[in-house]
GROMACS .gro file of C-alpha atoms in nm:
model
  184
    1GLY     CA    1  -1.373   2.271   0.794
    2PHE     CA    2  -1.392   1.926   0.883
    3CYS     CA    3  -1.662   1.777   1.097
    4PRO     CA    4  -1.546   1.449   1.251
    5SER     CA    5  -1.920   1.303   1.298
    6CYS     CA    6  -1.968   1.350   0.929
    7LEU     CA    7  -1.629   1.207   0.821
    8GLY     CA    8  -1.692   0.895   1.041
    9ARG     CA    9  -2.047   0.879   0.936
   10ARG     CA   10  -1.925   0.882   0.566
   11MET     CA   11  -1.619   0.620   0.629
   12CYS     CA   12  -1.890   0.381   0.782
   13ALA     CA   13  -2.155   0.424   0.491
   14THR     CA   14  -1.850   0.343   0.251
   15ALA     CA   15  -1.735   0.055   0.445
   16ALA     CA   16  -2.094  -0.083   0.462
   17ASN     CA   17  -2.149  -0.038   0.086
   18LEU     CA   18  -1.809  -0.222   0.026
   19VAL     CA   19  -1.900  -0.538   0.253
   20GLU     CA   20  -2.251  -0.549   0.129
   21HIS     CA   21  -2.263  -0.484  -0.251
   22VAL     CA   22  -1.887  -0.475  -0.374
   23LEU     CA   23  -1.647  -0.714  -0.202
   24PRO     CA   24  -1.718  -1.086  -0.236
   25PRO     CA   25  -1.747  -1.319   0.064
   26ALA     CA   26  -1.367  -1.372   0.094
   27PRO     CA   27  -1.115  -1.318   0.342
   28LEU     CA   28  -0.979  -0.953   0.330
   29ARG     CA   29  -0.665  -0.814   0.426
   30GLN     CA   30  -0.569  -0.443   0.460
   31TRP     CA   31  -0.243  -0.323   0.366
   32VAL     CA   32  -0.147   0.052   0.448
   33LEU     CA   33   0.120   0.214   0.261
   34THR     CA   34   0.270   0.562   0.372
   35PHE     CA   35   0.526   0.775   0.201
   36PRO     CA   36   0.839   0.934   0.347
   37PHE     CA   37   0.782   1.275   0.491
   38ARG     CA   38   0.977   1.437   0.190
   39TRP     CA   39   0.732   1.303  -0.072
   40ARG     CA   40   0.408   1.385   0.096
   41LYS     CA   41   0.371   1.758  -0.008
   42ARG     CA   42   0.444   1.670  -0.413
   43LEU     CA   43   0.201   1.362  -0.359
   44GLY     CA   44  -0.049   1.577  -0.199
   45TYR     CA   45  -0.091   1.810  -0.493
   46ASP     CA   46   0.014   1.588  -0.764
   47ALA     CA   47  -0.245   1.321  -0.822
   48LYS     CA   48  -0.137   1.182  -1.151
   49LEU     CA   49   0.219   1.081  -0.966
   50LEU     CA   50   0.019   0.960  -0.662
   51ALA     CA   51  -0.199   0.745  -0.907
   52ALA     CA   52   0.113   0.594  -1.048
   53LEU     CA   53   0.265   0.515  -0.723
   54THR     CA   54  -0.059   0.365  -0.613
   55ARG     CA   55  -0.080   0.153  -0.923
   56ILE     CA   56   0.278   0.016  -0.862
   57PHE     CA   57   0.194  -0.074  -0.500
   58VAL     CA   58  -0.135  -0.251  -0.578
   59THR     CA   59   0.055  -0.431  -0.859
   60GLU     CA   60   0.320  -0.549  -0.660
   61VAL     CA   61   0.084  -0.688  -0.368
   62LEU     CA   62  -0.122  -0.869  -0.657
   63ALA     CA   63   0.187  -1.017  -0.803
   64PHE     CA   64   0.298  -1.136  -0.474
   65TYR     CA   65  -0.063  -1.299  -0.410
   66THR     CA   66  -0.051  -1.479  -0.757
   67HIS     CA   67   0.334  -1.593  -0.706
   68ARG     CA   68   0.266  -1.695  -0.358
   69MET     CA   69  -0.046  -1.918  -0.443
   70GLY     CA   70   0.141  -2.061  -0.745
   71LYS     CA   71   0.384  -2.202  -0.504
   72GLU     CA   72   0.096  -2.316  -0.300
   73GLY     CA   73  -0.032  -2.531  -0.636
   74VAL     CA   74  -0.298  -2.267  -0.717
   75ALA     CA   75  -0.136  -2.159  -1.065
   76ALA     CA   76  -0.298  -1.881  -1.240
   77GLY     CA   77  -0.499  -1.731  -0.975
   78GLN     CA   78  -0.624  -1.384  -0.946
   79SER     CA   79  -0.721  -1.131  -0.665
   80GLY     CA   80  -0.863  -0.794  -0.650
   81ALA     CA   81  -0.852  -0.473  -0.416
   82VAL     CA   82  -1.025  -0.168  -0.323
   83VAL     CA   83  -0.793   0.154  -0.266
   84VAL     CA   84  -0.884   0.451  -0.046
   85ILE     CA   85  -0.645   0.742  -0.072
   86GLN     CA   86  -0.646   0.920   0.266
   87ARG     CA   87  -0.482   1.271   0.221
   88THR     CA   88  -0.461   1.392   0.598
   89SER     CA   89  -0.355   1.217   0.932
   90SER     CA   90  -0.564   1.237   1.233
   91ASP     CA   91  -0.422   1.593   1.326
   92LEU     CA   92  -0.531   1.717   0.987
   93ARG     CA   93  -0.170   1.745   0.831
   94LEU     CA   94  -0.090   1.677   0.479
   95ASN     CA   95  -0.020   1.296   0.481
   96PRO     CA   96  -0.130   1.109   0.151
   97HIS     CA   97  -0.121   0.756   0.227
   98LEU     CA   98  -0.283   0.434   0.091
   99HIS     CA   99  -0.534   0.189   0.266
  100VAL     CA  100  -0.592  -0.096   0.042
  101VAL     CA  101  -0.826  -0.388   0.104
  102PHE     CA  102  -0.697  -0.687  -0.084
  103LEU     CA  103  -0.879  -1.029  -0.128
  104ASP     CA  104  -0.656  -1.248   0.092
  105GLY     CA  105  -0.584  -1.540  -0.156
  106VAL     CA  106  -0.700  -1.572  -0.516
  107TYR     CA  107  -0.984  -1.684  -0.740
  108ARG     CA  108  -0.916  -1.942  -0.996
  109THR     CA  109  -1.152  -2.154  -1.229
  110GLN     CA  110  -1.146  -2.515  -1.203
  111ARG     CA  111  -1.380  -2.682  -1.453
  112ASP     CA  112  -1.690  -2.471  -1.464
  113LEU     CA  113  -1.643  -2.343  -1.109
  114VAL     CA  114  -1.477  -2.040  -0.963
  115LEU     CA  115  -1.303  -2.099  -0.646
  116PHE     CA  116  -1.149  -1.899  -0.367
  117HIS     CA  117  -0.806  -2.008  -0.247
  118GLU     CA  118  -0.699  -1.830   0.062
  119LEU     CA  119  -0.349  -1.733   0.116
  120PRO     CA  120  -0.156  -1.944   0.388
  121HIS     CA  121   0.006  -1.739   0.678
  122LEU     CA  122   0.143  -1.420   0.582
  123ARG     CA  123   0.486  -1.362   0.730
  124THR     CA  124   0.648  -1.036   0.820
  125ARG     CA  125   0.926  -1.148   0.554
  126ASP     CA  126   0.656  -1.129   0.284
  127VAL     CA  127   0.551  -0.788   0.359
  128GLY     CA  128   0.928  -0.668   0.382
  129GLU     CA  129   0.974  -0.843   0.029
  130VAL     CA  130   0.674  -0.665  -0.122
  131LEU     CA  131   0.764  -0.332   0.025
  132THR     CA  132   1.109  -0.362  -0.103
  133ARG     CA  133   1.004  -0.454  -0.462
  134ALA     CA  134   0.731  -0.162  -0.459
  135THR     CA  135   1.007   0.067  -0.331
  136LEU     CA  136   1.249  -0.026  -0.601
  137ARG     CA  137   0.974   0.010  -0.867
  138MET     CA  138   0.849   0.340  -0.747
  139ALA     CA  139   1.235   0.475  -0.721
  140LYS     CA  140   1.276   0.341  -1.089
  141TYR     CA  141   0.957   0.540  -1.182
  142LEU     CA  142   1.064   0.874  -1.042
  143ARG     CA  143   1.417   0.830  -1.181
  144ARG     CA  144   1.289   0.776  -1.528
  145ARG     CA  145   1.085   1.111  -1.504
  146GLY     CA  146   1.386   1.309  -1.325
  147LEU     CA  147   1.204   1.332  -0.979
  148LEU     CA  148   1.389   1.107  -0.776
  149GLU     CA  149   1.628   1.389  -0.700
  150VAL     CA  150   1.337   1.615  -0.570
  151PHE     CA  151   1.277   1.356  -0.320
  152GLU     CA  152   1.637   1.297  -0.209
  153ASP     CA  153   1.673   1.587   0.049
  154GLU     CA  154   1.632   1.379   0.344
  155PRO     CA  155   1.901   1.119   0.491
  156LEU     CA  156   1.865   0.779   0.386
  157ASP     CA  157   1.928   0.663   0.737
  158GLY     CA  158   1.577   0.781   0.800
  159VAL     CA  159   1.406   0.615   0.535
  160ALA     CA  160   1.564   0.284   0.603
  161ALA     CA  161   1.442   0.327   0.934
  162LEU     CA  162   1.094   0.392   0.826
  163ALA     CA  163   1.115   0.108   0.588
  164ALA     CA  164   1.236  -0.123   0.850
  165SER     CA  165   0.950  -0.015   1.102
  166ALA     CA  166   0.687  -0.106   0.850
  167ALA     CA  167   0.838  -0.436   0.763
  168SER     CA  168   0.906  -0.521   1.126
  169GLY     CA  169   0.567  -0.400   1.307
  170ARG     CA  170   0.758  -0.163   1.559
  171SER     CA  171   0.655   0.190   1.585
  172PRO     CA  172   0.808   0.401   1.317
  173PRO     CA  173   1.067   0.701   1.405
  174ALA     CA  174   0.873   1.025   1.431
  175GLY     CA  175   0.939   1.376   1.572
  176PRO     CA  176   1.198   1.624   1.503
  177SER     CA  177   1.476   1.396   1.562
  178PHE     CA  178   1.353   1.167   1.264
  179ARG     CA  179   1.289   1.463   1.049
  180SER     CA  180   1.635   1.607   1.119
  181GLY     CA  181   1.790   1.270   1.038
  182ALA     CA  182   1.928   1.244   1.407
  183LEU     CA  183   1.816   0.883   1.480
  184PRO     CA  184   1.926   0.696   1.782
   0.00000   0.00000   0.00000
């Protein structure tokens, strides 16, 4: 079974360790990536596939930071991330999803110093563009391995609504009407 007290204590200890011993004193931003319902069972049992999709997502966000900071005059900067894969939702249903803490900017060497440059305001449009690029790369990855057909049982309207809610900040569609594809 699961003990909420033990799990909570473990989460707090992990967070404290990251803050005190791993993460530099820089601004941080959490990005959370959930997967469509139809992908969750497969990703819950296929660690290699989940790792590959995680790598794609993290790579896309890091590329966004590098590109965006290049536009701000900070070329060739590098960022970093810590990924935690959570396998269940609060009701203990199989729901693999990612909690990724990114340095909210980039480090760059200038002369003999390593300086951190914070990312300016992050717009909803930026998040949507990163999500779009990551989704396209994931689909390409799945297609090359012949896996995309496995995930194409759900109507695209539901997937589009879920992606739109992630980018807009609105509550995602949920419940039986979403799962059956009958959205309002």
